[in-house]
Short mmCIF file of C-alpha atoms and ligand atoms in Angstrom, two decimals:
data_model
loop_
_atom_site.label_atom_id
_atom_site.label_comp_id
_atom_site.label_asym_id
_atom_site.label_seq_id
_atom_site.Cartn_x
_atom_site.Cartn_y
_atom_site.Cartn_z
CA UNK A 23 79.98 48.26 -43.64
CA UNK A 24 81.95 45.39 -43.00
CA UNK A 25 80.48 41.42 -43.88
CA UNK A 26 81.65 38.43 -43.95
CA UNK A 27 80.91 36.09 -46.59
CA UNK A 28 80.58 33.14 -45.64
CA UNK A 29 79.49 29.42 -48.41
CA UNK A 30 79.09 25.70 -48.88
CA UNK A 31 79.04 24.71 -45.65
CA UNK A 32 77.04 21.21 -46.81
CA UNK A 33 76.04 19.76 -43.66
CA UNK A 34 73.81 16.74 -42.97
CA UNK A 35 70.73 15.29 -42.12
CA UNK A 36 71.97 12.33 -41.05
CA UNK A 37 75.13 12.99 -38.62
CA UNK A 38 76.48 9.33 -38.43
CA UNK A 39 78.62 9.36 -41.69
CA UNK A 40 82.60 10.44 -41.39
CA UNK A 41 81.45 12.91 -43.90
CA UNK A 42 78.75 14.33 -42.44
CA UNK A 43 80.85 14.81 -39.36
CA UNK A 44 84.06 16.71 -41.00
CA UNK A 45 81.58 19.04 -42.44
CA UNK A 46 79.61 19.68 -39.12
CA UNK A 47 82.96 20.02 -37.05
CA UNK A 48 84.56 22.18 -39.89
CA UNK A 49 81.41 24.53 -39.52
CA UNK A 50 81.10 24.91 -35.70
CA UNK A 51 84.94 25.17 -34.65
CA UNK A 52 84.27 27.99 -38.17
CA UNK A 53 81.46 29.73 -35.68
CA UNK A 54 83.71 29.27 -32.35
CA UNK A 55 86.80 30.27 -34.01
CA UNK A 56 84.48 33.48 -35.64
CA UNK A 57 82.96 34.28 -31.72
CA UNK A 58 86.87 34.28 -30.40
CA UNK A 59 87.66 36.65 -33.01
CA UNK A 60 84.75 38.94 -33.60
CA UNK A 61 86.62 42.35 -32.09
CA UNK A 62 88.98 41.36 -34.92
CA UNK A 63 86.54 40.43 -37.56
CA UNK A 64 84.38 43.36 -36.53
CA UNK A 65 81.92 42.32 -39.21
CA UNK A 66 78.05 43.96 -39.22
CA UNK A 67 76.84 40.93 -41.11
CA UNK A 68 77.35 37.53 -42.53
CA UNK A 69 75.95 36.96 -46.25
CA UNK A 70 76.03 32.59 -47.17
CA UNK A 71 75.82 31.78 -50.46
CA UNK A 72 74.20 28.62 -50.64
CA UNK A 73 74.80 24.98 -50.20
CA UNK A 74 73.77 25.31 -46.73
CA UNK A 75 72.82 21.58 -46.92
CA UNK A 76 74.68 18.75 -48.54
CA UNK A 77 70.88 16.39 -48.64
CA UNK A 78 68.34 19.03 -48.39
CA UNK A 79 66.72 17.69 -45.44
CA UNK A 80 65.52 19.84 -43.00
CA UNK A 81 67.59 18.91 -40.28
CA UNK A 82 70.28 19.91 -41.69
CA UNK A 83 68.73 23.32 -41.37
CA UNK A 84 68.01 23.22 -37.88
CA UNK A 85 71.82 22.37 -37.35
CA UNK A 86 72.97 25.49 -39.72
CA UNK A 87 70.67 28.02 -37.96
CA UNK A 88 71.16 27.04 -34.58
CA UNK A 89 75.02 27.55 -34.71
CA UNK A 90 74.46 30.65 -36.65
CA UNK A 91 72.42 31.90 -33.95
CA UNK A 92 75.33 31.79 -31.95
CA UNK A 93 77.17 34.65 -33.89
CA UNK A 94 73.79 36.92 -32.89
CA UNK A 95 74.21 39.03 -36.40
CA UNK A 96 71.93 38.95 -39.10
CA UNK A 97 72.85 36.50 -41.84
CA UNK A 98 71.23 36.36 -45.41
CA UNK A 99 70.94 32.86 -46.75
CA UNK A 100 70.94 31.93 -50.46
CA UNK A 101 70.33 28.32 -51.92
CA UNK A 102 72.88 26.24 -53.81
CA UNK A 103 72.23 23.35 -55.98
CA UNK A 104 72.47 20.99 -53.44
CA UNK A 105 69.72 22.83 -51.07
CA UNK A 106 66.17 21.87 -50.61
CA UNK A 107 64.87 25.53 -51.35
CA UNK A 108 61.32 24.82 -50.14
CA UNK A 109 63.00 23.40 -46.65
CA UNK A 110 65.52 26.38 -46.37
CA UNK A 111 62.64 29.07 -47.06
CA UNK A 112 61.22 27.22 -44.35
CA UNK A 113 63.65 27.47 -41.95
CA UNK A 114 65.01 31.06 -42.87
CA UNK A 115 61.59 32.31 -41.90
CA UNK A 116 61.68 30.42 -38.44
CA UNK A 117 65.26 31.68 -37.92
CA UNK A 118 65.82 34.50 -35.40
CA UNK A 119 68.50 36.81 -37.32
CA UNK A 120 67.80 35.71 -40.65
CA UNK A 121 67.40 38.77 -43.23
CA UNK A 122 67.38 39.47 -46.79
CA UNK A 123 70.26 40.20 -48.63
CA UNK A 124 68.59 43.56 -49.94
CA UNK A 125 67.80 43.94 -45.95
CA UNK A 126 71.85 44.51 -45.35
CA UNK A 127 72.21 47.34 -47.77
CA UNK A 128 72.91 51.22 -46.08
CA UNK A 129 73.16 54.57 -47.00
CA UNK A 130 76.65 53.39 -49.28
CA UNK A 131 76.18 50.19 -49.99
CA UNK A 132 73.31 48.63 -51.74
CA UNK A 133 73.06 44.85 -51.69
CA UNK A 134 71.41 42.14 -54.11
CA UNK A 135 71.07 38.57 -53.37
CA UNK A 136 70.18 36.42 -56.42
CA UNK A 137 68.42 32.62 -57.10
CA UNK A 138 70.84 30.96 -59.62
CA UNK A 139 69.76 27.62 -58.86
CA UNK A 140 68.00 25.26 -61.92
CA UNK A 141 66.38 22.54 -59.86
CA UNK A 142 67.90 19.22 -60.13
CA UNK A 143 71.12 20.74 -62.01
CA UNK A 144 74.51 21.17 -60.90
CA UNK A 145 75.34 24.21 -63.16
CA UNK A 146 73.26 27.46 -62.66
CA UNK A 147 70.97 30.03 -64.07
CA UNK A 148 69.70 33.51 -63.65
CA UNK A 149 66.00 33.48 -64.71
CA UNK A 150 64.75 36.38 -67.12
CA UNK A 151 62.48 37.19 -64.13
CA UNK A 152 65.43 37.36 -62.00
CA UNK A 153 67.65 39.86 -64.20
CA UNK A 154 64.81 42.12 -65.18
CA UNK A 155 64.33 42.94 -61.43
CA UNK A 156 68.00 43.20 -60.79
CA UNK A 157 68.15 45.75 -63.45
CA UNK A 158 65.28 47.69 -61.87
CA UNK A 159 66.89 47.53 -58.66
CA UNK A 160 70.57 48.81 -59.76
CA UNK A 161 68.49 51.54 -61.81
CA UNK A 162 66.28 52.18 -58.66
CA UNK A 163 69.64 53.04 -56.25
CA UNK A 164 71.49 55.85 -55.93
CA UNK A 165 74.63 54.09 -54.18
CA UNK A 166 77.51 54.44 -55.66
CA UNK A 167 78.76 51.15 -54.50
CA UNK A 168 76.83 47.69 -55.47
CA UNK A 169 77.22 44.44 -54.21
CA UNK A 170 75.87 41.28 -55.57
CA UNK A 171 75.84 37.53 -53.92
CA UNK A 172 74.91 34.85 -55.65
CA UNK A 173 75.92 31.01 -55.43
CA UNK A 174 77.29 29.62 -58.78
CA UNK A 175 80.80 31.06 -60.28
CA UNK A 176 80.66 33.27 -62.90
CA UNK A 177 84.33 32.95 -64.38
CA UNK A 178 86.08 29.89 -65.00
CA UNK A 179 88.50 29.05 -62.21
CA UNK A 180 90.43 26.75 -64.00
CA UNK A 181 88.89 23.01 -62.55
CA UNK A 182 87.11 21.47 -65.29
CA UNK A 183 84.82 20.08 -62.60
CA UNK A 184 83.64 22.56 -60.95
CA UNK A 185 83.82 24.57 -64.57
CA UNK A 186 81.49 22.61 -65.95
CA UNK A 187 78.66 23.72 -63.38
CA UNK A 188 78.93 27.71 -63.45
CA UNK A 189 76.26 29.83 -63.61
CA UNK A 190 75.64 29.69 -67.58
CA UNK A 191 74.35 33.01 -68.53
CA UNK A 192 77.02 34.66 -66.66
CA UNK A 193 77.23 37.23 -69.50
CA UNK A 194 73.94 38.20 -69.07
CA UNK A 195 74.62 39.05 -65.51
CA UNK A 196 78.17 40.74 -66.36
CA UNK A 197 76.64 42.86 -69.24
CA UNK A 198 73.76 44.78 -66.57
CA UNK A 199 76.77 44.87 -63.60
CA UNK A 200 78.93 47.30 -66.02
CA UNK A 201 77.69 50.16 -64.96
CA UNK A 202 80.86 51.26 -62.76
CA UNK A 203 78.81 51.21 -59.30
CA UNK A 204 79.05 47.66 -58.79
CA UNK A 205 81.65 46.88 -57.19
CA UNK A 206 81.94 42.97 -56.16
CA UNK A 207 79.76 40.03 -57.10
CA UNK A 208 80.56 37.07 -54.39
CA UNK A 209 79.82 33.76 -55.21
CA UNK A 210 80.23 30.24 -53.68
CA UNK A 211 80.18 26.25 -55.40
CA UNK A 212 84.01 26.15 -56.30
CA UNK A 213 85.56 25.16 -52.76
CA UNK A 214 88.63 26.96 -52.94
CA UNK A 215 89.53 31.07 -53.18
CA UNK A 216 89.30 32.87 -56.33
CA UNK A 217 89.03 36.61 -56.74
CA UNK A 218 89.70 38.44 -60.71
CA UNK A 219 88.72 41.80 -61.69
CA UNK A 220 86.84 42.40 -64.57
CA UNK A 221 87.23 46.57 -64.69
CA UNK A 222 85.27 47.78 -61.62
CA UNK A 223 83.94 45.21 -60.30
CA UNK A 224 86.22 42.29 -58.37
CA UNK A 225 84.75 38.95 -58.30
CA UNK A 226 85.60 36.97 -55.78
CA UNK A 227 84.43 33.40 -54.80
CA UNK A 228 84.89 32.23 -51.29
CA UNK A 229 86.38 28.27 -49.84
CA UNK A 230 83.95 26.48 -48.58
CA UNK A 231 83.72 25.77 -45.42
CA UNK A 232 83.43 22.53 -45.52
CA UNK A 233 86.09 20.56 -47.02
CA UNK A 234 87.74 22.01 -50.35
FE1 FE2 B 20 77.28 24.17 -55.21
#
């Protein structure tokens, strides 16, 4: 299984600003550039995790799904802090190839897409709720291999900005993923590429593609 993982694209309602228009050019010559490619890429799937939307509005949403349309491959969408998730869940279920992230797993992989977003908060949070039925899911698969996507970092990458904001009960997380089948967590929020190992399982947090 091959996917691409894909973040923080943070487009706009409101097209007009300079802003809004770097990060809605960076994102479609990203889709052309992926279409020219795609023998290359060879990917089965695309997996975003989160800040779809820099505003939350819905348009923004349209714009997103339409382009990923495009790619024709199913994509699973999560929500960042800066998404809208009652317009997102909206517009995920009115997209064509829009899937879960537990909807990408096969017969080697099994995939897990987690909420870490607190409402109204920059940093994140995995909710009780939220753990308890990731445990019962890892204990519920007989993969050998696990993947996990998720938007907030879980490891300090060394920018006290961004730092500041990671998911805060990342040990919590880390402590159920030790159980040498998971294999990679992927996360977005940071804006730049950082990948550590942390024994089996490499965690790796994807640029943005939208300015870094
Ligand atoms: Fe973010």
């Amino acid at each position: 299984m091959r996917v691409l993982h894909i973040t923080d694209t943070h487009l706009f309602s409101n097209e007009s600003s300079v802003q809004a228009k770097v990060h809605y050019e960076g994102f479609i010559n990203s889709i052309s550039y992926f279409n020219e490619n795609r023998r290359i890429f060879n990917v089965d799937h695309i997996i975003v995790t989160g800040d779809i939307s820099h505003d939350g509005g819905t348009l923004s949403y349209k714009l997103f799904f339409k382009n990923m349309d495009k790619l024709s491959l199913p994509h699973a969408v999560l929500p960042g802090n800066h998404d809208d998730i009652g317009n997102l869940d909206v517009a995920i279920k009115v997209a064509k190839n829009a899937v879960t992230v537990e909807q990408l797993s096969s017969a080697s992989w099994a995939l897990f897409g987690l909420n870490s977003v607190v409402p109204g908060e920059d940093y994140g949070v995995i909710r009780k709720e939220t753990l308890y039925k990731l445990r019962e899911g890892l204990k519920g698969t007989a993969c050998e291999n696990i993947a996990i996507f998720l938007h907030h970092h879980l490891i300090p990458v060394g920018t006290p900005l961004v730092d500041v904001c990671k998911l805060v009960n990342a040990d919590d997380l880390l402590n159920i993923c030790h159980n040498g089948r998971v294999r990679f967590i992927g996360t977005g929020h940071v804006h730049t590429l950082f990948q550590r190992k942390i024994n089996n399982i490499l965690i790796s947090v994807s640029p943005a593609l939208c300015s870094q």
